[in-house]
């Protein structure tokens, strides 16, 4: 039962409780196996990871029930050195395309191509069986948006759902083993007032945000996730679920970027970040979806300033609005700029964005595009070791070592298939240059061989 907000609750005296979350352990000076795993994967000292987790600069989403997880870190160390930019894949069952087999195809693609996280955005029917099986099998971090699941899980109309009901759904996801949840707690009545006063071209494009807005308008009440934020945090702390503070007011068009509603919500998210840290809950903050290139870097700096350098998770941003069918490209361009300017986590966008639920082929295209953006940003912002893989590829190209090139490729199967689709007449080359291959020509000269182009 939710407590009466008019009643003050004093802190209980006595010994400090045993640590539960990664933040609890970090603040107690304890390096957990998850912190050690992140340090090893990133080539950092475990103590540097611990200190950054304690300060909220790094989040390690790792629910205590997710036994199959390979831990990953999101953020940067206290000296400002970023971890590798992480990439998320969205999938899940919808009302119009409730084919679980198709969703498992997408999971397979995501894991095969090395997605760091998978968000299960299922929003139709009873989704718990799919979610729990995904958690059991996935080494990637698993995220959800409990608001999406509320209507199907509770079997109630939106207007009939109570704040207690919303908390019940959050608790179910936490108990199932979800590593991070998107909670749209920042869109409170103050932010709604700003939105209504200033107006927008595309209004509210966040699905979760629109549902909460509709509930608030219908009931005349405050956003339940904001009003009962402390209760949400208590649930998340119990299971070490990272809160991903959702941006219900993210711009859904370039026209609306950096407007009053977006910034008003961002200010609230900064306050909620500190409250979560005070409760020992790890935080990521979600960021804008559509934004012109020249606004991206300033937005990243603004978010980091207002949200106290918490890890930043962005969708895109999509840098123009005229490319349906190609929005994996508009998002990859924006994502590369955003991550270079400080974003820590990119949510992929597929060619199906704005058009339909993506299929497995769309997932592949979107994930590859976003991984390219993330890696390009890691090189640009000087992530230690980021360029090493590229140097190995360049060396293999110099030696015209095709099998090595395929193995080093981000998508080895695609690279090999393209090469083999058009066999060259000159052995060791490809059909772009054939016998005029620059690599082969210079290698032959360097090896003292006679070069003949006749």
Short mmCIF file of C-alpha atoms in Angstrom, two decimals:
data_model
loop_
_atom_site.label_atom_id
_atom_site.label_comp_id
_atom_site.label_asym_id
_atom_site.label_seq_id
_atom_site.Cartn_x
_atom_site.Cartn_y
_atom_site.Cartn_z
CA UNK A 1 0.00 0.00 0.00
CA UNK A 2 1.35 3.46 -0.90
CA UNK A 3 2.03 5.63 2.12
CA UNK A 4 0.20 8.90 2.72
CA UNK A 5 2.44 11.66 1.30
CA UNK A 6 1.40 14.02 4.09
CA UNK A 7 3.11 11.80 6.66
CA UNK A 8 6.81 12.36 7.27
CA UNK A 9 8.99 9.31 7.75
CA UNK A 10 12.13 9.58 9.84
CA UNK A 11 15.21 7.55 9.02
CA UNK A 12 15.57 4.41 11.09
CA UNK A 13 18.53 4.35 13.45
CA UNK A 14 20.92 1.46 13.76
CA UNK A 15 23.66 -0.16 11.68
CA UNK A 16 23.87 0.49 7.96
CA UNK A 17 22.01 -2.09 5.88
CA UNK A 18 23.95 -4.67 3.90
CA UNK A 19 24.81 -3.50 0.38
CA UNK A 20 22.58 -4.68 -2.46
CA UNK A 21 23.28 -2.53 -5.52
CA UNK A 22 26.51 -1.97 -7.37
CA UNK A 23 26.38 1.60 -6.04
CA UNK A 24 26.00 0.33 -2.47
CA UNK A 25 29.04 -1.91 -2.81
CA UNK A 26 31.07 0.80 -4.53
CA UNK A 27 30.35 3.29 -1.76
CA UNK A 28 31.35 0.68 0.79
CA UNK A 29 34.73 0.38 -0.94
CA UNK A 30 34.02 -3.10 -2.33
CA UNK A 31 34.97 -4.10 -5.87
CA UNK A 32 32.31 -6.54 -7.04
CA UNK A 33 32.79 -9.26 -9.69
CA UNK A 34 30.73 -7.07 -12.02
CA UNK A 35 33.06 -4.10 -11.52
CA UNK A 36 36.07 -6.36 -12.07
CA UNK A 37 34.50 -7.70 -15.29
CA UNK A 38 33.90 -4.19 -16.61
CA UNK A 39 37.46 -3.19 -15.73
CA UNK A 40 38.83 -6.20 -17.62
CA UNK A 41 36.65 -5.59 -20.68
CA UNK A 42 37.54 -1.89 -20.82
CA UNK A 43 41.25 -2.22 -19.94
CA UNK A 44 40.88 -0.10 -16.80
CA UNK A 45 41.87 -0.50 -13.18
CA UNK A 46 39.08 -2.02 -11.03
CA UNK A 47 39.45 0.76 -8.48
CA UNK A 48 38.78 3.38 -11.17
CA UNK A 49 35.54 1.59 -12.06
CA UNK A 50 34.52 1.30 -8.40
CA UNK A 51 35.11 4.98 -7.71
CA UNK A 52 33.08 6.03 -10.75
CA UNK A 53 30.19 3.72 -9.84
CA UNK A 54 30.18 5.17 -6.32
CA UNK A 55 29.93 8.68 -7.76
CA UNK A 56 27.25 7.76 -10.32
CA UNK A 57 29.52 8.45 -13.30
CA UNK A 58 29.37 4.80 -14.38
CA UNK A 59 26.32 2.56 -14.23
CA UNK A 60 26.61 -1.22 -14.36
CA UNK A 61 23.03 -2.42 -14.96
CA UNK A 62 23.08 -5.85 -13.34
CA UNK A 63 19.92 -7.12 -11.69
CA UNK A 64 20.72 -9.60 -8.92
CA UNK A 65 18.45 -12.15 -10.63
CA UNK A 66 20.05 -11.96 -14.12
CA UNK A 67 22.39 -14.95 -13.85
CA UNK A 68 23.33 -15.11 -17.56
CA UNK A 69 24.51 -11.49 -17.73
CA UNK A 70 27.91 -10.43 -19.01
CA UNK A 71 28.24 -7.12 -17.15
CA UNK A 72 28.81 -3.91 -19.09
CA UNK A 73 29.62 -0.42 -17.90
CA UNK A 74 28.03 2.79 -19.19
CA UNK A 75 29.69 6.15 -18.59
CA UNK A 76 33.17 7.45 -17.84
CA UNK A 77 35.73 7.32 -15.03
CA UNK A 78 36.25 10.19 -12.62
CA UNK A 79 39.19 11.49 -14.66
CA UNK A 80 36.83 11.93 -17.60
CA UNK A 81 38.06 8.98 -19.67
CA UNK A 82 34.99 7.41 -21.32
CA UNK A 83 34.17 3.74 -21.46
CA UNK A 84 33.31 2.31 -24.86
CA UNK A 85 29.99 3.61 -26.19
CA UNK A 86 27.33 0.98 -25.66
CA UNK A 87 24.56 0.09 -28.13
CA UNK A 88 21.00 -1.03 -27.44
CA UNK A 89 18.54 -2.96 -29.63
CA UNK A 90 14.77 -2.53 -29.25
CA UNK A 91 12.44 -5.42 -29.99
CA UNK A 92 9.28 -6.98 -28.61
CA UNK A 93 5.76 -8.18 -29.32
CA UNK A 94 3.17 -5.68 -30.56
CA UNK A 95 -0.57 -5.96 -31.00
CA UNK A 96 -0.44 -6.05 -34.80
CA UNK A 97 2.60 -8.34 -35.05
CA UNK A 98 2.44 -10.69 -32.07
CA UNK A 99 4.82 -13.29 -33.48
CA UNK A 100 7.17 -14.47 -30.76
CA UNK A 101 9.24 -16.56 -33.20
CA UNK A 102 10.08 -13.39 -35.16
CA UNK A 103 11.20 -11.66 -31.96
CA UNK A 104 13.56 -14.55 -31.20
CA UNK A 105 15.05 -14.13 -34.69
CA UNK A 106 15.76 -10.52 -33.75
CA UNK A 107 17.32 -11.60 -30.45
CA UNK A 108 19.63 -13.96 -32.32
CA UNK A 109 20.74 -11.18 -34.69
CA UNK A 110 21.30 -8.78 -31.80
CA UNK A 111 23.43 -11.22 -29.83
CA UNK A 112 25.34 -12.43 -32.89
CA UNK A 113 26.35 -8.86 -33.78
CA UNK A 114 27.29 -8.02 -30.21
CA UNK A 115 24.54 -5.71 -28.95
CA UNK A 116 25.36 -4.55 -25.44
CA UNK A 117 21.71 -4.33 -24.41
CA UNK A 118 18.28 -5.45 -25.53
CA UNK A 119 15.14 -3.57 -24.58
CA UNK A 120 12.02 -5.71 -24.57
CA UNK A 121 9.31 -3.23 -25.53
CA UNK A 122 6.52 -5.81 -25.74
CA UNK A 123 3.21 -4.05 -25.27
CA UNK A 124 0.47 -6.54 -26.09
CA UNK A 125 -0.99 -9.41 -24.13
CA UNK A 126 0.84 -11.38 -21.47
CA UNK A 127 4.50 -10.62 -22.09
CA UNK A 128 6.08 -12.08 -18.97
CA UNK A 129 6.94 -15.48 -20.49
CA UNK A 130 8.92 -13.87 -23.32
CA UNK A 131 10.66 -11.47 -20.94
CA UNK A 132 11.71 -14.10 -18.42
CA UNK A 133 13.02 -16.43 -21.13
CA UNK A 134 14.97 -13.55 -22.66
CA UNK A 135 16.55 -12.77 -19.29
CA UNK A 136 17.44 -16.43 -18.76
CA UNK A 137 19.23 -16.68 -22.11
CA UNK A 138 20.72 -13.26 -22.77
CA UNK A 139 24.25 -12.21 -21.77
CA UNK A 140 23.31 -8.68 -22.86
CA UNK A 141 21.74 -6.21 -20.45
CA UNK A 142 17.95 -6.32 -20.56
CA UNK A 143 15.81 -3.21 -20.30
CA UNK A 144 12.06 -2.63 -20.32
CA UNK A 145 9.48 0.15 -20.09
CA UNK A 146 6.99 -1.10 -17.47
CA UNK A 147 4.44 1.51 -18.60
CA UNK A 148 4.13 -0.31 -21.95
CA UNK A 149 3.26 -3.53 -20.18
CA UNK A 150 0.79 -2.09 -17.68
CA UNK A 151 -2.44 -2.37 -19.65
CA UNK A 152 -1.85 -5.95 -20.82
CA UNK A 153 -0.37 -7.11 -17.52
CA UNK A 154 -3.14 -5.64 -15.40
CA UNK A 155 -6.00 -6.25 -17.86
CA UNK A 156 -7.39 -2.81 -17.10
CA UNK A 157 -8.26 0.27 -19.11
CA UNK A 158 -5.69 3.04 -18.75
CA UNK A 159 -8.05 5.27 -16.76
CA UNK A 160 -8.72 2.48 -14.26
CA UNK A 161 -5.06 1.91 -13.41
CA UNK A 162 -4.02 3.19 -9.99
CA UNK A 163 -0.58 4.28 -8.75
CA UNK A 164 -0.45 1.02 -6.77
CA UNK A 165 -1.03 -0.85 -10.03
CA UNK A 166 1.83 0.93 -11.76
CA UNK A 167 4.15 0.03 -8.90
CA UNK A 168 3.03 -3.59 -9.14
CA UNK A 169 4.18 -3.75 -12.76
CA UNK A 170 7.55 -2.16 -11.90
CA UNK A 171 7.97 -4.72 -9.14
CA UNK A 172 7.16 -7.62 -11.49
CA UNK A 173 9.81 -6.50 -13.99
CA UNK A 174 12.38 -6.08 -11.21
CA UNK A 175 11.65 -9.52 -9.79
CA UNK A 176 11.95 -11.07 -13.26
CA UNK A 177 15.55 -9.86 -13.55
CA UNK A 178 15.39 -6.77 -15.77
CA UNK A 179 18.65 -4.81 -15.53
CA UNK A 180 17.30 -1.34 -16.28
CA UNK A 181 13.84 0.19 -16.62
CA UNK A 182 12.77 3.35 -18.37
CA UNK A 183 10.64 5.38 -15.98
CA UNK A 184 9.13 8.63 -17.29
CA UNK A 185 9.14 10.36 -13.91
CA UNK A 186 10.31 13.80 -15.05
CA UNK A 187 7.11 14.78 -16.90
CA UNK A 188 5.35 16.24 -13.88
CA UNK A 189 2.60 18.86 -13.76
CA UNK A 190 5.13 21.71 -14.02
CA UNK A 191 6.55 20.28 -17.24
CA UNK A 192 3.06 19.68 -18.68
CA UNK A 193 2.19 23.30 -17.98
CA UNK A 194 5.28 24.44 -19.86
CA UNK A 195 4.42 22.13 -22.77
CA UNK A 196 0.89 23.49 -23.02
CA UNK A 197 1.97 27.13 -22.77
CA UNK A 198 4.68 26.95 -25.43
CA UNK A 199 3.25 24.39 -27.88
CA UNK A 200 4.97 22.04 -30.27
CA UNK A 201 4.91 20.95 -33.89
CA UNK A 202 4.84 17.23 -33.05
CA UNK A 203 3.55 17.30 -29.46
CA UNK A 204 4.57 14.24 -27.34
CA UNK A 205 6.12 11.42 -29.36
CA UNK A 206 7.23 9.21 -26.46
CA UNK A 207 4.84 6.26 -26.28
CA UNK A 208 5.24 5.89 -22.53
CA UNK A 209 5.08 9.63 -22.07
CA UNK A 210 1.89 9.93 -24.08
CA UNK A 211 0.20 7.23 -22.00
CA UNK A 212 1.17 8.94 -18.75
CA UNK A 213 0.02 12.30 -20.16
CA UNK A 214 -3.33 10.74 -21.07
CA UNK A 215 -3.65 9.25 -17.56
CA UNK A 216 -2.82 12.59 -15.95
CA UNK A 217 -5.31 14.46 -18.11
CA UNK A 218 -8.06 11.91 -17.47
CA UNK A 219 -7.55 11.70 -13.72
CA UNK A 220 -6.40 15.23 -12.96
CA UNK A 221 -3.56 13.76 -10.89
CA UNK A 222 0.20 14.13 -10.78
CA UNK A 223 2.40 11.71 -12.75
CA UNK A 224 2.33 8.62 -10.50
CA UNK A 225 5.98 7.82 -11.17
CA UNK A 226 6.90 11.31 -9.98
CA UNK A 227 4.49 11.43 -7.03
CA UNK A 228 5.60 8.01 -5.77
CA UNK A 229 9.19 8.18 -6.95
CA UNK A 230 10.57 7.10 -3.57
CA UNK A 231 8.49 3.92 -3.73
CA UNK A 232 9.75 3.23 -7.25
CA UNK A 233 13.34 3.66 -6.04
CA UNK A 234 12.77 1.28 -3.12
CA UNK A 235 11.63 -1.46 -5.54
CA UNK A 236 14.57 -0.87 -7.88
CA UNK A 237 17.08 -0.82 -5.02
CA UNK A 238 15.85 -4.15 -3.69
CA UNK A 239 16.76 -5.90 -6.96
CA UNK A 240 19.55 -3.58 -8.20
CA UNK A 241 17.66 -2.31 -11.21
CA UNK A 242 19.19 0.75 -12.83
CA UNK A 243 16.68 3.52 -13.46
CA UNK A 244 16.83 4.95 -16.96
CA UNK A 245 15.11 8.28 -16.55
CA UNK A 246 12.93 8.53 -19.64
CA UNK A 247 12.56 11.70 -21.66
CA UNK A 248 8.81 11.85 -22.25
CA UNK A 249 9.32 15.33 -23.72
CA UNK A 250 12.05 14.41 -26.15
CA UNK A 251 11.66 16.26 -29.45
CA UNK A 252 10.00 14.20 -32.18
CA UNK A 253 11.08 16.63 -34.88
CA UNK A 254 14.00 18.90 -35.49
CA UNK A 255 11.63 21.86 -35.13
CA UNK A 256 10.92 21.00 -31.48
CA UNK A 257 14.53 20.36 -30.45
CA UNK A 258 15.86 22.18 -27.37
CA UNK A 259 12.46 23.73 -26.66
CA UNK A 260 10.95 24.72 -23.33
CA UNK A 261 9.26 21.38 -22.69
CA UNK A 262 12.43 19.37 -23.33
CA UNK A 263 14.55 21.57 -21.09
CA UNK A 264 11.91 21.81 -18.36
CA UNK A 265 11.84 18.02 -18.15
CA UNK A 266 15.63 17.81 -18.22
CA UNK A 267 15.81 20.06 -15.16
CA UNK A 268 13.46 17.69 -13.35
CA UNK A 269 15.53 14.68 -14.45
CA UNK A 270 18.59 16.26 -12.85
CA UNK A 271 16.77 16.49 -9.53
CA UNK A 272 15.51 12.91 -9.84
CA UNK A 273 19.04 11.72 -10.59
CA UNK A 274 20.29 12.96 -7.23
CA UNK A 275 17.32 11.43 -5.41
CA UNK A 276 18.04 8.05 -7.00
CA UNK A 277 21.71 8.22 -6.04
CA UNK A 278 20.72 9.13 -2.50
CA UNK A 279 18.68 5.91 -2.47
CA UNK A 280 21.62 3.83 -3.75
CA UNK A 281 20.02 3.32 -7.18
CA UNK A 282 22.14 3.56 -10.33
CA UNK A 283 21.00 6.06 -12.97
CA UNK A 284 21.10 6.61 -16.70
CA UNK A 285 19.38 9.62 -18.26
CA UNK A 286 17.67 9.40 -21.63
CA UNK A 287 18.06 12.08 -24.27
CA UNK A 288 16.61 13.62 -27.41
CA UNK A 289 15.40 11.83 -30.50
CA UNK A 290 15.36 14.45 -33.31
CA UNK A 291 17.85 17.31 -33.49
CA UNK A 292 19.81 19.29 -36.07
CA UNK A 293 23.53 18.56 -36.22
CA UNK A 294 24.53 21.96 -34.88
CA UNK A 295 22.48 21.50 -31.68
CA UNK A 296 23.72 18.06 -30.66
CA UNK A 297 27.01 18.88 -28.95
CA UNK A 298 25.47 21.68 -26.88
CA UNK A 299 22.64 19.37 -25.79
CA UNK A 300 25.11 16.74 -24.61
CA UNK A 301 26.96 19.32 -22.51
CA UNK A 302 23.70 20.70 -21.14
CA UNK A 303 22.50 17.25 -20.10
CA UNK A 304 25.75 16.39 -18.38
CA UNK A 305 25.67 19.72 -16.53
CA UNK A 306 22.06 19.50 -15.38
CA UNK A 307 22.20 15.77 -14.58
CA UNK A 308 25.50 15.84 -12.70
CA UNK A 309 27.50 13.82 -15.26
CA UNK A 310 25.21 10.80 -15.05
CA UNK A 311 25.53 8.39 -17.99
CA UNK A 312 23.55 9.65 -20.99
CA UNK A 313 21.47 7.37 -23.24
CA UNK A 314 20.23 8.80 -26.55
CA UNK A 315 17.92 7.68 -29.36
CA UNK A 316 19.74 8.81 -32.47
CA UNK A 317 19.40 11.77 -32.54
CA UNK A 318 17.89 11.80 -36.02
CA UNK A 319 19.42 14.77 -37.80
CA UNK A 320 16.63 15.33 -40.33
CA UNK A 321 13.00 14.29 -40.71
CA UNK A 322 12.62 13.50 -44.43
CA UNK A 323 14.17 10.02 -44.70
CA UNK A 324 11.66 7.31 -43.69
CA UNK A 325 13.13 4.02 -44.80
CA UNK A 326 16.64 5.35 -44.14
CA UNK A 327 16.37 6.58 -40.57
CA UNK A 328 19.08 4.17 -39.46
CA UNK A 329 21.38 6.52 -41.40
CA UNK A 330 19.95 9.79 -40.04
CA UNK A 331 20.24 8.32 -36.53
CA UNK A 332 23.77 6.97 -37.03
CA UNK A 333 24.97 10.40 -38.13
CA UNK A 334 23.45 12.00 -35.05
CA UNK A 335 24.59 9.18 -32.79
CA UNK A 336 28.21 9.55 -33.86
CA UNK A 337 28.12 13.28 -33.12
CA UNK A 338 26.28 12.76 -29.82
CA UNK A 339 28.67 10.09 -28.55
CA UNK A 340 31.69 12.14 -29.60
CA UNK A 341 30.24 15.02 -27.56
CA UNK A 342 29.64 12.91 -24.45
CA UNK A 343 26.72 10.50 -24.87
CA UNK A 344 27.55 7.10 -23.38
CA UNK A 345 24.85 4.80 -24.77
CA UNK A 346 23.13 4.78 -28.17
CA UNK A 347 19.74 3.25 -28.87
CA UNK A 348 19.66 1.90 -32.39
CA UNK A 349 17.19 3.04 -35.04
CA UNK A 350 16.23 0.75 -37.93
CA UNK A 351 15.13 1.43 -41.53
CA UNK A 352 11.58 0.65 -40.35
CA UNK A 353 11.47 3.60 -37.92
CA UNK A 354 8.27 5.63 -38.37
CA UNK A 355 6.91 2.95 -40.73
CA UNK A 356 6.34 -0.43 -39.04
CA UNK A 357 7.66 -2.90 -36.51
CA UNK A 358 11.17 -3.89 -37.65
CA UNK A 359 11.93 -7.41 -38.83
CA UNK A 360 15.19 -9.29 -38.33
CA UNK A 361 16.77 -7.76 -41.45
CA UNK A 362 15.91 -4.28 -40.17
CA UNK A 363 17.46 -5.13 -36.81
CA UNK A 364 20.69 -6.13 -38.54
CA UNK A 365 20.83 -2.91 -40.58
CA UNK A 366 20.00 -0.71 -37.61
CA UNK A 367 22.41 -2.40 -35.23
CA UNK A 368 25.33 -2.33 -37.66
CA UNK A 369 24.74 1.36 -38.43
CA UNK A 370 24.62 2.23 -34.73
CA UNK A 371 27.69 0.15 -33.88
CA UNK A 372 29.58 2.01 -36.60
CA UNK A 373 28.46 5.31 -35.07
CA UNK A 374 29.50 4.20 -31.58
CA UNK A 375 32.89 2.95 -32.73
CA UNK A 376 33.57 6.09 -34.79
CA UNK A 377 32.80 8.16 -31.70
CA UNK A 378 35.06 6.02 -29.52
CA UNK A 379 37.95 6.73 -31.86
CA UNK A 380 37.14 10.45 -31.92
CA UNK A 381 36.88 10.82 -28.15
CA UNK A 382 39.99 8.79 -27.45
CA UNK A 383 38.62 5.69 -25.76
CA UNK A 384 41.75 3.67 -24.90
CA UNK A 385 42.32 0.91 -27.45
CA UNK A 386 39.46 1.98 -29.72
CA UNK A 387 41.69 2.34 -32.78
CA UNK A 388 43.52 -0.99 -32.28
CA UNK A 389 40.90 -3.04 -34.15
CA UNK A 390 41.02 -0.61 -37.10
CA UNK A 391 44.80 -0.85 -37.20
CA UNK A 392 44.60 -4.64 -37.42
CA UNK A 393 42.13 -4.33 -40.29
CA UNK A 394 44.39 -1.85 -42.08
CA UNK A 395 47.35 -4.21 -41.72
CA UNK A 396 45.29 -7.09 -43.13
CA UNK A 397 44.28 -4.89 -46.09
CA UNK A 398 47.90 -3.99 -46.75
CA UNK A 399 48.72 -7.69 -46.90
CA UNK A 400 45.56 -8.43 -48.93
CA UNK A 401 44.72 -11.06 -46.31
CA UNK A 402 41.06 -11.58 -47.14
CA UNK A 403 40.19 -14.14 -44.46
CA UNK A 404 41.68 -11.90 -41.78
CA UNK A 405 39.70 -8.95 -43.13
CA UNK A 406 36.48 -10.92 -42.94
CA UNK A 407 37.22 -12.04 -39.38
CA UNK A 408 37.95 -8.47 -38.32
CA UNK A 409 34.85 -7.02 -39.99
CA UNK A 410 31.98 -5.76 -37.85
CA UNK A 411 29.67 -8.05 -39.85
CA UNK A 412 31.92 -10.87 -41.15
CA UNK A 413 29.15 -12.76 -42.96
CA UNK A 414 28.09 -9.67 -44.91
CA UNK A 415 31.66 -8.77 -45.89
CA UNK A 416 32.44 -12.29 -47.11
CA UNK A 417 29.16 -12.58 -49.02
CA UNK A 418 29.73 -9.31 -50.88
CA UNK A 419 33.29 -10.30 -51.82
CA UNK A 420 32.31 -13.77 -53.01
CA UNK A 421 29.35 -12.50 -55.04
CA UNK A 422 31.73 -11.25 -57.76
CA UNK A 423 34.90 -13.41 -58.09
CA UNK A 424 37.89 -11.48 -59.52
CA UNK A 425 39.84 -12.70 -62.54
CA UNK A 426 43.15 -11.78 -60.84
CA UNK A 427 43.79 -13.95 -57.81
CA UNK A 428 44.13 -12.10 -54.52
CA UNK A 429 42.31 -8.97 -55.68
CA UNK A 430 38.68 -7.90 -55.93
CA UNK A 431 36.65 -6.73 -58.89
CA UNK A 432 36.97 -3.04 -57.99
CA UNK A 433 40.61 -2.80 -59.19
CA UNK A 434 41.53 -6.30 -60.35
CA UNK A 435 45.08 -6.40 -61.66
CA UNK A 436 45.40 -2.66 -60.90
CA UNK A 437 45.05 -3.31 -57.15
CA UNK A 438 47.17 -0.73 -55.36
CA UNK A 439 47.95 -3.05 -52.47
CA UNK A 440 49.12 -5.88 -54.72
CA UNK A 441 51.16 -3.56 -56.95
CA UNK A 442 53.07 -1.95 -54.08
CA UNK A 443 53.50 -5.27 -52.24
CA UNK A 444 55.02 -6.85 -55.36
CA UNK A 445 57.43 -3.94 -55.76
CA UNK A 446 58.40 -4.05 -52.10
CA UNK A 447 59.01 -7.80 -52.43
CA UNK A 448 61.23 -7.25 -55.47
CA UNK A 449 58.79 -8.78 -57.93
CA UNK A 450 58.21 -7.60 -61.48
CA UNK A 451 54.95 -5.73 -61.93
CA UNK A 452 53.08 -6.32 -65.14
CA UNK A 453 49.75 -4.66 -65.92
CA UNK A 454 49.52 -5.87 -69.51
#
